[in-house]
């Protein structure tokens, strides 16, 4: 939630509710203490665990051998913060277990490995899982949003293309803090222009000697790739403001 623009929180909640999601919490898993993480613990213990118990009790079980350990999976698209959520639950009050590795790229968690115990009776564990995407992404627009959030490896989409989509999104949403951050005169929808300014500002330029008929000149050319990288990184760290892409 520290990265998202939640000014339309009620509308978001309504929409999610329509799609069947009733227990929705917004968390910041990087914060040392987040009250909503405590609420996640409470939902787990007092809503989810009883619900799971009910489901299990009401289903016919063909294999009657009693196994009283239960596992809940934490699922979601890559890089959304599943492992971070588990780690922050560990920090908060749950029983300790192995920490989950986290990272800014998709596919950090590659196998179902980490589990932490969330409940004593019955014994219930929370399992970390690798992020998954649907085999087919419905539209180019959705694909670009996922790419911008680091769900798909950057080089598969192209940093320059992601940066262009980022600029388009910021302008569309009226999030103009990039203008001041990169010393631009005004908002622009020309990605080449913006990347040039970013490269100059960050010193990501190369000097090359050009040989001409009348003499040699040294010209400075911006490293567009490096600039695009920084632009995207700044967005993902929240340095370009809180943004809601949907
Ligand atoms: N700002 C912010 N960053 C977060 C938050 N939660 C996770 N992150 C960052 O997001 C990145 C991905 O986090 P992970 O926990 O590795 O995500 P994951 O869903 O386990 O990813 P995979 O295992 O690759 O599927 C890391 O760089 C985290 O530091 C959050 O609440 N706020
Ligand atoms: C320009 O550069 C080339 C290659 O480095 C060199 O051979 C040439 O002498 C230079 N010309 C002038 C006018 O400096
Ligand atoms: C441009 O920047 C990228 C990323 O920092 C770097 O890998 C690349 O070598 C740079 N290109 C040049 C020509 O210096
Ligand atoms: Mg993970």
mmCIF file of C-alpha atoms and ligand atoms in Angstrom:
data_model
loop_
_atom_site.group_PDB
_atom_site.id
_atom_site.type_symbol
_atom_site.label_atom_id
_atom_site.label_comp_id
_atom_site.label_asym_id
_atom_site.label_seq_id
_atom_site.Cartn_x
_atom_site.Cartn_y
_atom_site.Cartn_z
ATOM 1 C CA UNK A 1 0.000 0.000 0.000
ATOM 2 C CA UNK A 2 3.004 2.312 0.378
ATOM 3 C CA UNK A 3 3.362 2.267 -3.413
ATOM 4 C CA UNK A 4 -0.306 2.502 -4.333
ATOM 5 C CA UNK A 5 -2.558 5.506 -4.672
ATOM 6 C CA UNK A 6 -5.382 4.536 -2.343
ATOM 7 C CA UNK A 7 -7.477 7.659 -2.709
ATOM 8 C CA UNK A 8 -10.188 5.484 -4.273
ATOM 9 C CA UNK A 9 -9.924 2.824 -1.603
ATOM 10 C CA UNK A 10 -13.690 2.393 -1.193
ATOM 11 C CA UNK A 11 -14.186 1.863 -4.919
ATOM 12 C CA UNK A 12 -11.369 -0.670 -4.955
ATOM 13 C CA UNK A 13 -12.916 -2.553 -2.056
ATOM 14 C CA UNK A 14 -16.348 -2.559 -3.713
ATOM 15 C CA UNK A 15 -14.951 -3.898 -6.949
ATOM 16 C CA UNK A 16 -13.020 -6.644 -5.160
ATOM 17 C CA UNK A 17 -16.087 -7.547 -3.139
ATOM 18 C CA UNK A 18 -18.087 -7.982 -6.335
ATOM 19 C CA UNK A 19 -15.445 -10.460 -7.445
ATOM 20 C CA UNK A 20 -15.842 -12.407 -4.222
ATOM 21 C CA UNK A 21 -12.984 -10.997 -2.165
ATOM 22 C CA UNK A 22 -14.359 -9.963 1.169
ATOM 23 C CA UNK A 23 -11.363 -9.926 3.485
ATOM 24 C CA UNK A 24 -9.149 -7.314 1.904
ATOM 25 C CA UNK A 25 -6.286 -5.636 3.729
ATOM 26 C CA UNK A 26 -3.662 -3.241 2.438
ATOM 27 C CA UNK A 27 -0.235 -3.880 3.892
ATOM 28 C CA UNK A 28 3.271 -2.508 3.849
ATOM 29 C CA UNK A 29 5.540 -5.474 4.282
ATOM 30 C CA UNK A 30 8.739 -3.458 4.383
ATOM 31 C CA UNK A 31 7.696 -1.435 7.390
ATOM 32 C CA UNK A 32 9.037 -2.766 10.685
ATOM 33 C CA UNK A 33 5.598 -2.653 12.259
ATOM 34 C CA UNK A 34 2.412 -2.436 10.281
ATOM 35 C CA UNK A 35 -0.900 -2.655 12.129
ATOM 36 C CA UNK A 36 -2.520 -4.256 9.117
ATOM 37 C CA UNK A 37 -0.073 -7.151 9.329
ATOM 38 C CA UNK A 38 -1.480 -7.785 12.796
ATOM 39 C CA UNK A 39 -4.940 -7.764 11.267
ATOM 40 C CA UNK A 40 -3.781 -10.354 8.727
ATOM 41 C CA UNK A 41 -2.785 -12.533 11.662
ATOM 42 C CA UNK A 42 -6.217 -12.066 13.219
ATOM 43 C CA UNK A 43 -8.020 -12.877 9.979
ATOM 44 C CA UNK A 44 -5.886 -15.983 9.628
ATOM 45 C CA UNK A 45 -6.575 -17.219 13.120
ATOM 46 C CA UNK A 46 -10.170 -16.187 13.621
ATOM 47 C CA UNK A 47 -11.662 -16.299 10.125
ATOM 48 C CA UNK A 48 -9.522 -18.384 7.816
ATOM 49 C CA UNK A 49 -8.586 -21.261 10.105
ATOM 50 C CA UNK A 50 -12.221 -21.876 11.224
ATOM 51 C CA UNK A 51 -13.355 -21.597 7.602
ATOM 52 C CA UNK A 52 -10.785 -24.156 6.479
ATOM 53 C CA UNK A 53 -11.832 -26.444 9.331
ATOM 54 C CA UNK A 54 -15.483 -26.160 8.266
ATOM 55 C CA UNK A 55 -14.665 -26.900 4.644
ATOM 56 C CA UNK A 56 -12.627 -29.933 5.607
ATOM 57 C CA UNK A 57 -15.337 -31.191 7.985
ATOM 58 C CA UNK A 58 -18.124 -30.827 5.415
ATOM 59 C CA UNK A 59 -16.344 -32.601 2.564
ATOM 60 C CA UNK A 60 -16.521 -36.344 2.151
ATOM 61 C CA UNK A 61 -13.059 -37.711 2.703
ATOM 62 C CA UNK A 62 -12.230 -40.902 0.942
ATOM 63 C CA UNK A 63 -8.897 -41.324 2.545
ATOM 64 C CA UNK A 64 -9.882 -41.457 6.150
ATOM 65 C CA UNK A 65 -6.405 -41.737 7.519
ATOM 66 C CA UNK A 66 -6.193 -38.884 9.957
ATOM 67 C CA UNK A 67 -3.692 -36.247 9.050
ATOM 68 C CA UNK A 68 -4.152 -33.284 11.298
ATOM 69 C CA UNK A 69 -1.603 -30.974 9.733
ATOM 70 C CA UNK A 70 -3.011 -28.418 7.343
ATOM 71 C CA UNK A 71 -1.311 -26.081 4.934
ATOM 72 C CA UNK A 72 -2.526 -22.772 3.521
ATOM 73 C CA UNK A 73 -0.825 -21.544 0.388
ATOM 74 C CA UNK A 74 0.120 -17.936 -0.184
ATOM 75 C CA UNK A 75 -0.476 -17.424 -3.897
ATOM 76 C CA UNK A 76 -0.152 -14.594 -6.384
ATOM 77 C CA UNK A 77 1.584 -13.255 -9.452
ATOM 78 C CA UNK A 78 5.400 -13.063 -9.379
ATOM 79 C CA UNK A 79 7.078 -10.266 -7.431
ATOM 80 C CA UNK A 80 3.883 -9.179 -5.697
ATOM 81 C CA UNK A 81 5.354 -9.625 -2.208
ATOM 82 C CA UNK A 82 4.228 -13.082 -1.089
ATOM 83 C CA UNK A 83 7.533 -13.950 0.578
ATOM 84 C CA UNK A 84 7.754 -10.487 2.116
ATOM 85 C CA UNK A 85 4.280 -10.915 3.580
ATOM 86 C CA UNK A 86 5.276 -14.214 5.149
ATOM 87 C CA UNK A 87 8.458 -12.689 6.522
ATOM 88 C CA UNK A 88 6.594 -9.790 7.989
ATOM 89 C CA UNK A 89 4.068 -12.162 9.566
ATOM 90 C CA UNK A 90 7.020 -14.000 11.088
ATOM 91 C CA UNK A 91 8.318 -10.742 12.512
ATOM 92 C CA UNK A 92 4.936 -9.854 13.924
ATOM 93 C CA UNK A 93 3.722 -12.693 16.084
ATOM 94 C CA UNK A 94 3.711 -16.001 14.446
ATOM 95 C CA UNK A 95 5.880 -18.966 15.236
ATOM 96 C CA UNK A 96 9.259 -18.671 13.623
ATOM 97 C CA UNK A 97 10.330 -20.755 10.696
ATOM 98 C CA UNK A 98 12.800 -20.392 7.899
ATOM 99 C CA UNK A 99 12.847 -16.972 6.290
ATOM 100 C CA UNK A 100 11.791 -16.648 2.671
ATOM 101 C CA UNK A 101 14.167 -15.102 0.194
ATOM 102 C CA UNK A 102 12.789 -11.950 -1.427
ATOM 103 C CA UNK A 103 13.912 -9.848 -4.355
ATOM 104 C CA UNK A 104 12.966 -7.240 -6.906
ATOM 105 C CA UNK A 105 12.651 -9.672 -9.788
ATOM 106 C CA UNK A 106 9.992 -12.185 -10.644
ATOM 107 C CA UNK A 107 10.779 -15.782 -9.861
ATOM 108 C CA UNK A 108 12.704 -15.316 -6.627
ATOM 109 C CA UNK A 109 10.802 -18.127 -4.988
ATOM 110 C CA UNK A 110 11.255 -21.125 -7.249
ATOM 111 C CA UNK A 111 9.827 -23.946 -5.197
ATOM 112 C CA UNK A 112 7.411 -24.427 -2.365
ATOM 113 C CA UNK A 113 9.893 -24.460 0.481
ATOM 114 C CA UNK A 114 9.215 -22.134 3.317
ATOM 115 C CA UNK A 115 6.446 -22.810 5.714
ATOM 116 C CA UNK A 116 5.596 -21.166 8.962
ATOM 117 C CA UNK A 117 3.238 -22.420 11.569
ATOM 118 C CA UNK A 118 0.250 -20.176 12.070
ATOM 119 C CA UNK A 119 -1.844 -22.221 14.419
ATOM 120 C CA UNK A 120 -1.316 -24.713 17.243
ATOM 121 C CA UNK A 121 -4.573 -26.593 17.246
ATOM 122 C CA UNK A 122 -5.033 -27.813 14.640
ATOM 123 C CA UNK A 123 -1.469 -27.534 13.428
ATOM 124 C CA UNK A 124 -1.655 -25.273 10.443
ATOM 125 C CA UNK A 125 1.113 -23.942 8.243
ATOM 126 C CA UNK A 126 1.413 -21.110 5.796
ATOM 127 C CA UNK A 127 3.300 -22.116 2.652
ATOM 128 C CA UNK A 128 5.223 -19.814 0.384
ATOM 129 C CA UNK A 129 4.836 -20.566 -3.330
ATOM 130 C CA UNK A 130 6.473 -19.385 -6.551
ATOM 131 C CA UNK A 131 4.565 -16.655 -8.354
ATOM 132 C CA UNK A 132 2.506 -17.728 -11.338
ATOM 133 C CA UNK A 133 0.955 -15.923 -14.269
ATOM 134 C CA UNK A 134 -1.916 -17.167 -16.405
ATOM 135 C CA UNK A 135 -0.581 -18.818 -19.569
ATOM 136 C CA UNK A 136 -2.247 -16.091 -21.599
ATOM 137 C CA UNK A 137 -2.436 -12.449 -20.616
ATOM 138 C CA UNK A 138 -5.711 -10.952 -21.746
ATOM 139 C CA UNK A 139 -4.523 -7.709 -23.274
ATOM 140 C CA UNK A 140 -1.414 -5.759 -24.180
ATOM 141 C CA UNK A 141 -2.407 -3.121 -21.641
ATOM 142 C CA UNK A 142 -2.577 -5.684 -18.828
ATOM 143 C CA UNK A 143 0.719 -7.123 -19.981
ATOM 144 C CA UNK A 144 2.373 -3.715 -19.810
ATOM 145 C CA UNK A 145 1.032 -3.079 -16.314
ATOM 146 C CA UNK A 146 2.402 -6.422 -15.166
ATOM 147 C CA UNK A 147 5.746 -5.664 -16.805
ATOM 148 C CA UNK A 148 5.906 -2.254 -15.142
ATOM 149 C CA UNK A 149 5.388 -3.910 -11.760
ATOM 150 C CA UNK A 150 8.249 -6.312 -12.371
ATOM 151 C CA UNK A 151 6.088 -9.366 -12.885
ATOM 152 C CA UNK A 152 7.767 -10.300 -16.142
ATOM 153 C CA UNK A 153 11.553 -10.169 -16.562
ATOM 154 C CA UNK A 154 12.380 -6.671 -17.844
ATOM 155 C CA UNK A 155 14.595 -7.720 -20.711
ATOM 156 C CA UNK A 156 11.853 -9.923 -22.152
ATOM 157 C CA UNK A 157 9.679 -6.862 -22.666
ATOM 158 C CA UNK A 158 12.448 -4.280 -23.148
ATOM 159 C CA UNK A 159 13.362 -1.516 -20.705
ATOM 160 C CA UNK A 160 12.727 1.173 -23.300
ATOM 161 C CA UNK A 161 9.193 -0.071 -23.914
ATOM 162 C CA UNK A 162 8.445 -0.343 -20.197
ATOM 163 C CA UNK A 163 9.794 3.174 -19.649
ATOM 164 C CA UNK A 164 7.580 4.498 -22.432
ATOM 165 C CA UNK A 165 4.537 2.864 -20.877
ATOM 166 C CA UNK A 166 5.523 4.285 -17.491
ATOM 167 C CA UNK A 167 5.703 7.815 -18.868
ATOM 168 C CA UNK A 168 2.353 7.354 -20.589
ATOM 169 C CA UNK A 169 0.811 6.112 -17.322
ATOM 170 C CA UNK A 170 2.204 8.920 -15.189
ATOM 171 C CA UNK A 171 0.893 11.510 -17.626
ATOM 172 C CA UNK A 172 -2.490 9.827 -17.912
ATOM 173 C CA UNK A 173 -2.862 9.841 -14.117
ATOM 174 C CA UNK A 174 -1.514 13.346 -13.709
ATOM 175 C CA UNK A 175 1.437 12.204 -11.580
ATOM 176 C CA UNK A 176 3.978 14.805 -12.587
ATOM 177 C CA UNK A 177 6.599 14.522 -9.852
ATOM 178 C CA UNK A 178 9.024 13.169 -12.472
ATOM 179 C CA UNK A 179 9.193 16.654 -13.978
ATOM 180 C CA UNK A 180 10.911 18.135 -10.950
ATOM 181 C CA UNK A 181 12.895 15.030 -10.093
ATOM 182 C CA UNK A 182 14.619 15.021 -13.465
ATOM 183 C CA UNK A 183 14.837 18.790 -14.017
ATOM 184 C CA UNK A 184 12.422 18.928 -16.919
ATOM 185 C CA UNK A 185 10.717 22.155 -17.859
ATOM 186 C CA UNK A 186 7.269 20.650 -18.109
ATOM 187 C CA UNK A 187 5.487 17.319 -18.500
ATOM 188 C CA UNK A 188 6.324 15.596 -21.742
ATOM 189 C CA UNK A 189 5.029 12.596 -23.605
ATOM 190 C CA UNK A 190 8.220 12.217 -25.603
ATOM 191 C CA UNK A 191 10.106 9.334 -24.015
ATOM 192 C CA UNK A 192 13.333 10.094 -25.925
ATOM 193 C CA UNK A 193 13.327 13.612 -24.551
ATOM 194 C CA UNK A 194 12.630 12.486 -21.003
ATOM 195 C CA UNK A 195 15.240 9.718 -21.097
ATOM 196 C CA UNK A 196 17.802 12.171 -22.440
ATOM 197 C CA UNK A 197 17.217 14.467 -19.478
ATOM 198 C CA UNK A 198 17.393 11.569 -17.038
ATOM 199 C CA UNK A 199 20.679 10.405 -18.567
ATOM 200 C CA UNK A 200 22.186 13.882 -18.346
ATOM 201 C CA UNK A 201 20.964 14.381 -14.795
ATOM 202 C CA UNK A 202 22.425 11.050 -13.684
ATOM 203 C CA UNK A 203 25.606 11.411 -15.704
ATOM 204 C CA UNK A 204 24.745 8.317 -17.719
ATOM 205 C CA UNK A 205 26.319 9.586 -20.895
ATOM 206 C CA UNK A 206 29.238 8.597 -23.068
ATOM 207 C CA UNK A 207 31.539 10.918 -24.939
ATOM 208 C CA UNK A 208 32.345 9.761 -28.409
ATOM 209 C CA UNK A 209 34.680 11.266 -30.943
ATOM 210 C CA UNK A 210 33.087 11.846 -34.275
ATOM 211 C CA UNK A 211 35.311 12.184 -37.255
ATOM 212 C CA UNK A 212 34.133 14.774 -39.690
ATOM 213 C CA UNK A 213 35.653 16.298 -42.763
ATOM 214 C CA UNK A 214 36.366 19.625 -41.126
ATOM 215 C CA UNK A 215 37.808 18.282 -37.886
ATOM 216 C CA UNK A 216 37.017 15.944 -35.090
ATOM 217 C CA UNK A 217 34.295 16.752 -32.600
ATOM 218 C CA UNK A 218 33.505 15.140 -29.296
ATOM 219 C CA UNK A 219 29.823 14.631 -28.723
ATOM 220 C CA UNK A 220 27.969 13.477 -25.647
ATOM 221 C CA UNK A 221 25.365 10.816 -26.190
ATOM 222 C CA UNK A 222 22.911 9.692 -23.534
ATOM 223 C CA UNK A 223 22.740 6.073 -22.493
ATOM 224 C CA UNK A 224 19.018 5.530 -23.032
ATOM 225 C CA UNK A 225 19.070 2.040 -21.555
ATOM 226 C CA UNK A 226 20.626 3.215 -18.309
ATOM 227 C CA UNK A 227 18.142 6.092 -18.122
ATOM 228 C CA UNK A 228 15.195 3.764 -18.742
ATOM 229 C CA UNK A 229 16.454 1.466 -15.989
ATOM 230 C CA UNK A 230 16.601 4.300 -13.501
ATOM 231 C CA UNK A 231 13.185 5.643 -14.458
ATOM 232 C CA UNK A 232 11.600 2.212 -13.910
ATOM 233 C CA UNK A 233 13.551 1.599 -10.684
ATOM 234 C CA UNK A 234 12.429 4.969 -9.298
ATOM 235 C CA UNK A 235 8.805 4.100 -10.050
ATOM 236 C CA UNK A 236 9.066 0.716 -8.335
ATOM 237 C CA UNK A 237 10.575 2.310 -5.246
ATOM 238 C CA UNK A 238 7.753 4.825 -5.041
ATOM 239 C CA UNK A 239 10.020 7.769 -5.865
ATOM 240 C CA UNK A 240 7.646 8.936 -8.595
ATOM 241 C CA UNK A 241 4.670 9.036 -6.270
ATOM 242 C CA UNK A 242 1.932 6.615 -5.309
ATOM 243 C CA UNK A 243 0.319 5.212 -8.415
ATOM 244 C CA UNK A 244 -2.678 2.981 -9.096
ATOM 245 C CA UNK A 245 -2.333 1.583 -12.590
ATOM 246 C CA UNK A 246 -5.816 0.046 -12.768
HETATM 247 N N1 LIG B 1 7.440 -0.872 -1.182
HETATM 248 C C1 LIG B 1 7.138 -2.152 -0.900
HETATM 249 N N2 LIG B 1 7.856 -3.132 -1.467
HETATM 250 C C2 LIG B 1 7.538 -4.403 -1.167
HETATM 251 C C3 LIG B 1 6.456 -4.735 -0.306
HETATM 252 N N3 LIG B 1 6.377 -6.079 -0.229
HETATM 253 C C4 LIG B 1 7.366 -6.563 -0.999
HETATM 254 N N4 LIG B 1 8.085 -5.578 -1.565
HETATM 255 C C5 LIG B 1 9.243 -5.711 -2.470
HETATM 256 O O1 LIG B 1 8.798 -6.358 -3.641
HETATM 257 C C6 LIG B 1 9.809 -7.219 -4.166
HETATM 258 C C7 LIG B 1 9.263 -8.613 -4.340
HETATM 259 O O2 LIG B 1 8.980 -9.200 -3.064
HETATM 260 P P1 LIG B 1 8.929 -10.783 -2.844
HETATM 261 O O3 LIG B 1 8.427 -10.966 -1.448
HETATM 262 O O4 LIG B 1 10.195 -11.411 -3.238
HETATM 263 O O5 LIG B 1 7.784 -11.188 -3.886
HETATM 264 P P2 LIG B 1 7.230 -12.651 -4.229
HETATM 265 O O6 LIG B 1 5.774 -12.484 -4.509
HETATM 266 O O7 LIG B 1 7.619 -13.622 -3.165
HETATM 267 O O8 LIG B 1 7.999 -12.952 -5.586
HETATM 268 P P3 LIG B 1 8.297 -14.396 -6.299
HETATM 269 O O9 LIG B 1 8.828 -15.295 -5.243
HETATM 270 O O10 LIG B 1 9.305 -14.009 -7.327
HETATM 271 O O11 LIG B 1 7.001 -14.845 -6.895
HETATM 272 C C8 LIG B 1 10.987 -7.122 -3.186
HETATM 273 O O12 LIG B 1 11.922 -6.206 -3.719
HETATM 274 C C9 LIG B 1 10.343 -6.608 -1.922
HETATM 275 O O13 LIG B 1 11.265 -5.881 -1.149
HETATM 276 C C10 LIG B 1 5.693 -3.647 0.282
HETATM 277 O O14 LIG B 1 4.747 -3.836 1.039
HETATM 278 N N5 LIG B 1 6.093 -2.384 -0.058
HETATM 279 C C1 LIG B 2 40.620 12.799 -36.070
HETATM 280 O O1 LIG B 2 40.693 11.515 -35.477
HETATM 281 C C2 LIG B 2 41.359 10.538 -36.267
HETATM 282 C C3 LIG B 2 41.193 9.162 -35.591
HETATM 283 O O2 LIG B 2 41.375 9.265 -34.190
HETATM 284 C C4 LIG B 2 42.810 10.968 -36.449
HETATM 285 O O3 LIG B 2 43.470 10.026 -37.288
HETATM 286 C C5 LIG B 2 42.840 12.364 -37.082
HETATM 287 O O4 LIG B 2 44.165 12.822 -37.152
HETATM 288 C C6 LIG B 2 42.009 13.357 -36.303
HETATM 289 N N1 LIG B 2 41.928 14.654 -37.041
HETATM 290 C C7 LIG B 2 42.085 15.825 -36.451
HETATM 291 C C8 LIG B 2 41.903 17.015 -37.346
HETATM 292 O O5 LIG B 2 42.313 15.953 -35.263
HETATM 293 C C1 LIG B 3 24.525 1.812 -20.838
HETATM 294 O O1 LIG B 3 24.016 1.465 -19.558
HETATM 295 C C2 LIG B 3 23.839 0.082 -19.394
HETATM 296 C C3 LIG B 3 23.124 -0.140 -18.051
HETATM 297 O O2 LIG B 3 23.713 0.600 -17.025
HETATM 298 C C4 LIG B 3 25.195 -0.605 -19.458
HETATM 299 O O3 LIG B 3 25.049 -2.000 -19.263
HETATM 300 C C5 LIG B 3 25.823 -0.304 -20.809
HETATM 301 O O4 LIG B 3 27.121 -0.857 -20.865
HETATM 302 C C6 LIG B 3 25.879 1.174 -21.074
HETATM 303 N N1 LIG B 3 26.264 1.398 -22.450
HETATM 304 C C7 LIG B 3 27.384 2.025 -22.760
HETATM 305 C C8 LIG B 3 27.663 2.123 -24.222
HETATM 306 O O5 LIG B 3 28.143 2.490 -21.927
HETATM 307 MG MG1 LIG B 4 8.709 -15.286 -3.220
#
